[in-house]
Amino acid sequence: AEVAARWRAWPAGRLFPGVLRYSLDQGGPEDARRVGIAPDTTCQDAVDAALGPSLAVRGCRGALRATYLDQLQGIAVTLGVVAFPDEPSARGAAPWFPRRGAVAPGLRALGFPGSVVARFGDASRQATALAQRGPYLVAATVGYADGRPTLRAGRLQDDLTELGPQLVEAVLRPLAAPAAVRCGEREWAC
């Protein structure tokens, strides 16, 4: 129950830390910096219209989104935490997200006016990533920060397809981790 409530109980900055570490084939560890967090939490606002009803059928409780920039500030990644009542519901919703190079229907890109990702929108989605653990799906929509339109899959840079899965795991890992029992604290009876 505690894990399933984290999407509401944790502060937004804990769900989406200011910096997420990643590593690409060309070099060592790099930092993706958070540009902003969406104020809305409805499942329908976070995904394409064609995907919304499928999430609702599975019991989607809410969806939170944030956008990050890679270290060179050329690639934007919108991450979405989609919360369900339990693991079977989340697992059942995963197949509705894009597979095999498709970007839609999926997580909507989140640009922020007045920022370097202002032109990052749904038309510029290049790649996606998805992982499920516990009652959560964490999805990524990846594209160029300058908003250039979607390219054919065969023309994508490796960075576009490598970055999303790493950032998805960086958000999902702590979110779905089992709670640590601390017998000495008042909230635990051991």
Short mmCIF file of N, CA, C and O in Angstrom, two decimals, residues 79-156:
data_model
loop_
_atom_site.label_atom_id
_atom_site.label_comp_id
_atom_site.label_asym_id
_atom_site.label_seq_id
_atom_site.Cartn_x
_atom_site.Cartn_y
_atom_site.Cartn_z
N LEU A 79 9.32 12.39 -19.17
CA LEU A 79 9.10 11.17 -18.40
C LEU A 79 7.71 11.24 -17.79
O LEU A 79 7.30 12.29 -17.30
N GLY A 80 7.01 10.13 -17.82
CA GLY A 80 5.68 10.06 -17.23
C GLY A 80 5.56 8.89 -16.28
O GLY A 80 5.91 7.76 -16.62
N VAL A 81 5.11 9.16 -15.06
CA VAL A 81 4.81 8.13 -14.08
C VAL A 81 3.30 7.92 -14.13
O VAL A 81 2.53 8.84 -13.86
N VAL A 82 2.89 6.71 -14.52
CA VAL A 82 1.46 6.39 -14.61
C VAL A 82 1.16 5.40 -13.49
O VAL A 82 1.74 4.31 -13.43
N ALA A 83 0.26 5.79 -12.58
CA ALA A 83 -0.04 5.00 -11.39
C ALA A 83 -1.33 4.20 -11.57
O ALA A 83 -2.33 4.72 -12.08
N PHE A 84 -1.29 2.95 -11.14
CA PHE A 84 -2.44 2.05 -11.20
C PHE A 84 -2.70 1.51 -9.80
O PHE A 84 -1.85 1.61 -8.91
N PRO A 85 -3.86 0.90 -9.57
CA PRO A 85 -4.17 0.40 -8.22
C PRO A 85 -3.31 -0.79 -7.80
O PRO A 85 -3.11 -1.00 -6.60
N ASP A 86 -2.80 -1.55 -8.77
CA ASP A 86 -2.02 -2.74 -8.41
C ASP A 86 -1.14 -3.15 -9.59
O ASP A 86 -1.25 -2.60 -10.69
N GLU A 87 -0.28 -4.13 -9.36
CA GLU A 87 0.65 -4.59 -10.39
C GLU A 87 -0.05 -5.21 -11.60
O GLU A 87 0.32 -4.91 -12.74
N PRO A 88 -1.06 -6.07 -11.42
CA PRO A 88 -1.72 -6.64 -12.62
C PRO A 88 -2.33 -5.57 -13.53
O PRO A 88 -2.29 -5.71 -14.75
N SER A 89 -2.87 -4.52 -12.96
CA SER A 89 -3.44 -3.44 -13.78
C SER A 89 -2.36 -2.74 -14.58
O SER A 89 -2.53 -2.45 -15.77
N ALA A 90 -1.24 -2.44 -13.94
CA ALA A 90 -0.13 -1.79 -14.64
C ALA A 90 0.43 -2.69 -15.73
O ALA A 90 0.68 -2.25 -16.86
N ARG A 91 0.61 -3.95 -15.41
CA ARG A 91 1.13 -4.91 -16.39
C ARG A 91 0.18 -5.03 -17.59
O ARG A 91 0.60 -5.12 -18.73
N GLY A 92 -1.12 -5.02 -17.32
CA GLY A 92 -2.12 -5.11 -18.39
C GLY A 92 -2.16 -3.88 -19.28
O GLY A 92 -2.56 -3.96 -20.44
N ALA A 93 -1.75 -2.72 -18.76
CA ALA A 93 -1.77 -1.49 -19.55
C ALA A 93 -0.51 -1.33 -20.41
O ALA A 93 -0.54 -0.63 -21.42
N ALA A 94 0.57 -1.98 -20.04
CA ALA A 94 1.84 -1.81 -20.75
C ALA A 94 1.75 -2.09 -22.25
O ALA A 94 2.30 -1.33 -23.06
N PRO A 95 1.05 -3.14 -22.69
CA PRO A 95 1.00 -3.41 -24.14
C PRO A 95 0.30 -2.34 -24.97
O PRO A 95 0.43 -2.32 -26.19
N TRP A 96 -0.42 -1.45 -24.35
CA TRP A 96 -1.11 -0.39 -25.09
C TRP A 96 -0.17 0.72 -25.53
O TRP A 96 -0.51 1.53 -26.39
N PHE A 97 1.03 0.78 -24.93
CA PHE A 97 2.00 1.82 -25.29
C PHE A 97 2.73 1.41 -26.56
O PHE A 97 2.78 0.24 -26.91
N PRO A 98 3.35 2.37 -27.27
CA PRO A 98 4.00 2.08 -28.56
C PRO A 98 5.13 1.07 -28.44
O PRO A 98 5.83 1.01 -27.45
N ARG A 99 5.30 0.31 -29.51
CA ARG A 99 6.37 -0.67 -29.62
C ARG A 99 7.02 -0.54 -31.00
O ARG A 99 6.46 0.03 -31.92
N ARG A 100 8.21 -1.11 -31.14
CA ARG A 100 8.92 -1.24 -32.43
C ARG A 100 9.05 0.07 -33.19
O ARG A 100 8.64 0.18 -34.33
N GLY A 101 9.58 1.07 -32.56
CA GLY A 101 9.86 2.31 -33.26
C GLY A 101 8.71 3.29 -33.36
O GLY A 101 8.91 4.42 -33.80
N ALA A 102 7.51 2.90 -33.00
CA ALA A 102 6.37 3.83 -33.05
C ALA A 102 6.45 4.80 -31.87
O ALA A 102 7.04 4.49 -30.83
N VAL A 103 5.89 5.97 -32.03
CA VAL A 103 5.88 6.95 -30.94
C VAL A 103 4.47 7.30 -30.48
O VAL A 103 4.29 7.99 -29.48
N ALA A 104 3.47 6.83 -31.21
CA ALA A 104 2.09 7.15 -30.85
C ALA A 104 1.19 5.94 -31.11
O ALA A 104 1.50 5.12 -31.97
N PRO A 105 0.10 5.81 -30.37
CA PRO A 105 -0.29 6.67 -29.26
C PRO A 105 0.56 6.35 -28.03
O PRO A 105 0.82 5.20 -27.73
N GLY A 106 1.00 7.39 -27.38
CA GLY A 106 1.87 7.21 -26.22
C GLY A 106 1.88 8.44 -25.34
O GLY A 106 0.95 9.26 -25.37
N LEU A 107 2.94 8.55 -24.56
CA LEU A 107 3.12 9.68 -23.66
C LEU A 107 3.31 10.95 -24.48
O LEU A 107 4.09 10.97 -25.43
N ARG A 108 2.60 11.99 -24.10
CA ARG A 108 2.70 13.26 -24.82
C ARG A 108 3.95 14.01 -24.38
O ARG A 108 4.35 13.98 -23.23
N ALA A 109 4.57 14.69 -25.34
CA ALA A 109 5.74 15.52 -25.06
C ALA A 109 5.29 16.73 -24.24
O ALA A 109 4.17 17.23 -24.39
N LEU A 110 6.17 17.20 -23.38
CA LEU A 110 5.86 18.32 -22.50
C LEU A 110 6.91 19.41 -22.67
O LEU A 110 8.03 19.28 -22.18
N GLY A 111 6.57 20.44 -23.42
CA GLY A 111 7.45 21.59 -23.58
C GLY A 111 7.05 22.68 -22.60
O GLY A 111 5.90 22.72 -22.13
N PHE A 112 7.98 23.55 -22.27
CA PHE A 112 7.70 24.65 -21.35
C PHE A 112 8.00 25.98 -22.04
O PHE A 112 9.14 26.21 -22.46
N PRO A 113 6.98 26.85 -22.19
CA PRO A 113 7.19 28.14 -22.85
C PRO A 113 8.32 28.92 -22.17
O PRO A 113 8.46 28.90 -20.96
N GLY A 114 9.11 29.58 -23.00
CA GLY A 114 10.20 30.40 -22.48
C GLY A 114 11.44 29.61 -22.08
O GLY A 114 12.37 30.17 -21.54
N SER A 115 11.44 28.31 -22.33
CA SER A 115 12.60 27.48 -21.99
C SER A 115 13.21 26.91 -23.27
O SER A 115 12.66 27.05 -24.35
N VAL A 116 14.32 26.23 -23.13
CA VAL A 116 14.98 25.63 -24.28
C VAL A 116 14.14 24.51 -24.90
O VAL A 116 14.34 24.15 -26.05
N VAL A 117 13.17 23.96 -24.16
CA VAL A 117 12.29 22.91 -24.69
C VAL A 117 10.93 23.46 -25.12
O VAL A 117 9.99 22.69 -25.32
N ALA A 118 10.83 24.74 -25.34
CA ALA A 118 9.55 25.36 -25.70
C ALA A 118 8.97 24.77 -26.99
O ALA A 118 7.76 24.66 -27.13
N ARG A 119 9.82 24.36 -27.92
CA ARG A 119 9.32 23.83 -29.21
C ARG A 119 9.23 22.30 -29.22
O ARG A 119 8.84 21.72 -30.23
N PHE A 120 9.56 21.66 -28.12
CA PHE A 120 9.46 20.20 -28.04
C PHE A 120 7.99 19.85 -27.85
O PHE A 120 7.37 20.16 -26.85
N GLY A 121 7.41 19.22 -28.86
CA GLY A 121 5.99 18.85 -28.81
C GLY A 121 5.76 17.48 -29.40
O GLY A 121 6.70 16.78 -29.80
N ASP A 122 4.51 17.08 -29.47
CA ASP A 122 4.16 15.74 -29.94
C ASP A 122 4.66 15.47 -31.36
O ASP A 122 5.04 14.35 -31.69
N ALA A 123 4.69 16.48 -32.21
CA ALA A 123 5.14 16.28 -33.59
C ALA A 123 6.64 16.01 -33.68
O ALA A 123 7.12 15.54 -34.70
N SER A 124 7.37 16.28 -32.60
CA SER A 124 8.82 16.07 -32.62
C SER A 124 9.26 14.83 -31.84
O SER A 124 10.45 14.63 -31.62
N ARG A 125 8.31 13.99 -31.45
CA ARG A 125 8.68 12.75 -30.75
C ARG A 125 9.47 11.85 -31.70
O ARG A 125 9.05 11.61 -32.82
N GLN A 126 10.61 11.35 -31.22
CA GLN A 126 11.49 10.53 -32.04
C GLN A 126 11.57 9.08 -31.56
O GLN A 126 11.73 8.17 -32.36
N ALA A 127 11.53 8.87 -30.25
CA ALA A 127 11.71 7.53 -29.68
C ALA A 127 10.93 7.46 -28.37
O ALA A 127 10.57 8.49 -27.78
N THR A 128 10.67 6.23 -27.93
CA THR A 128 9.96 6.02 -26.68
C THR A 128 10.67 4.95 -25.86
O THR A 128 11.49 4.21 -26.37
N ALA A 129 10.31 4.89 -24.60
CA ALA A 129 10.78 3.84 -23.70
C ALA A 129 9.68 3.60 -22.67
O ALA A 129 8.90 4.50 -22.37
N LEU A 130 9.65 2.39 -22.13
CA LEU A 130 8.63 2.04 -21.15
C LEU A 130 9.16 0.94 -20.24
O LEU A 130 9.85 0.03 -20.69
N ALA A 131 8.84 1.05 -18.97
CA ALA A 131 9.15 -0.02 -18.01
C ALA A 131 8.02 -0.08 -17.00
O ALA A 131 7.39 0.94 -16.69
N GLN A 132 7.76 -1.27 -16.49
CA GLN A 132 6.70 -1.48 -15.50
C GLN A 132 7.27 -2.23 -14.32
O GLN A 132 8.04 -3.17 -14.47
N ARG A 133 6.93 -1.77 -13.13
CA ARG A 133 7.28 -2.46 -11.91
C ARG A 133 6.25 -2.09 -10.86
O ARG A 133 5.90 -0.91 -10.72
N GLY A 134 5.74 -3.08 -10.16
CA GLY A 134 4.70 -2.82 -9.17
C GLY A 134 3.50 -2.17 -9.83
O GLY A 134 3.15 -2.50 -10.96
N PRO A 135 2.88 -1.19 -9.16
CA PRO A 135 1.68 -0.55 -9.72
C PRO A 135 1.99 0.61 -10.67
O PRO A 135 1.13 1.43 -10.94
N TYR A 136 3.22 0.69 -11.15
CA TYR A 136 3.64 1.83 -11.96
C TYR A 136 4.12 1.45 -13.35
O TYR A 136 4.80 0.44 -13.53
N LEU A 137 3.81 2.31 -14.30
CA LEU A 137 4.45 2.35 -15.60
C LEU A 137 5.21 3.66 -15.64
O LEU A 137 4.68 4.70 -15.25
N VAL A 138 6.45 3.63 -16.09
CA VAL A 138 7.18 4.86 -16.35
C VAL A 138 7.51 4.85 -17.83
O VAL A 138 8.11 3.91 -18.34
N ALA A 139 7.07 5.90 -18.52
CA ALA A 139 7.25 6.01 -19.96
C ALA A 139 8.12 7.22 -20.26
O ALA A 139 8.19 8.17 -19.47
N ALA A 140 8.78 7.16 -21.41
CA ALA A 140 9.58 8.29 -21.88
C ALA A 140 9.23 8.59 -23.33
O ALA A 140 9.00 7.68 -24.12
N THR A 141 9.19 9.86 -23.64
CA THR A 141 9.07 10.35 -25.01
C THR A 141 10.31 11.19 -25.25
O THR A 141 10.59 12.12 -24.49
N VAL A 142 11.07 10.85 -26.28
CA VAL A 142 12.37 11.47 -26.54
C VAL A 142 12.34 12.18 -27.88
O VAL A 142 11.81 11.65 -28.86
N GLY A 143 12.93 13.36 -27.94
CA GLY A 143 13.03 14.10 -29.19
C GLY A 143 14.04 15.22 -29.08
O GLY A 143 14.65 15.42 -28.02
N TYR A 144 14.20 15.94 -30.15
CA TYR A 144 15.14 17.06 -30.15
C TYR A 144 14.49 18.27 -29.49
O TYR A 144 13.33 18.59 -29.74
N ALA A 145 15.27 18.96 -28.68
CA ALA A 145 14.75 20.12 -27.95
C ALA A 145 14.31 21.23 -28.89
O ALA A 145 13.42 22.02 -28.54
N ASP A 146 14.89 21.31 -30.08
CA ASP A 146 14.54 22.38 -31.01
C ASP A 146 13.23 22.12 -31.76
O ASP A 146 12.79 22.92 -32.58
N GLY A 147 12.59 20.96 -31.50
CA GLY A 147 11.28 20.67 -32.06
C GLY A 147 11.28 20.13 -33.47
O GLY A 147 10.21 20.04 -34.09
N ARG A 148 12.43 19.72 -34.01
CA ARG A 148 12.41 19.19 -35.39
C ARG A 148 11.49 18.00 -35.47
O ARG A 148 11.36 17.23 -34.53
N PRO A 149 10.81 17.83 -36.59
CA PRO A 149 9.80 16.78 -36.72
C PRO A 149 10.37 15.37 -36.66
O PRO A 149 11.57 15.16 -36.86
N THR A 150 9.49 14.42 -36.42
CA THR A 150 9.85 13.02 -36.30
C THR A 150 10.58 12.52 -37.53
O THR A 150 10.17 12.78 -38.66
N LEU A 151 11.67 11.81 -37.31
CA LEU A 151 12.45 11.19 -38.37
C LEU A 151 12.06 9.74 -38.51
O LEU A 151 11.50 9.15 -37.58
N ARG A 152 12.39 9.13 -39.63
CA ARG A 152 12.18 7.70 -39.76
C ARG A 152 13.13 6.96 -38.84
O ARG A 152 14.26 7.38 -38.62
N ALA A 153 12.68 5.81 -38.31
CA ALA A 153 13.45 5.05 -37.31
C ALA A 153 14.87 4.76 -37.77
O ALA A 153 15.79 4.78 -36.98
N GLY A 154 15.10 4.47 -39.03
CA GLY A 154 16.42 4.15 -39.51
C GLY A 154 17.39 5.33 -39.50
O GLY A 154 18.59 5.15 -39.63
N ARG A 155 16.88 6.53 -39.31
CA ARG A 155 17.73 7.72 -39.32
C ARG A 155 17.98 8.29 -37.92
O ARG A 155 18.59 9.33 -37.77
N LEU A 156 17.51 7.62 -36.88
CA LEU A 156 17.66 8.12 -35.52
C LEU A 156 19.10 7.97 -35.03
O LEU A 156 19.76 6.99 -35.32
#
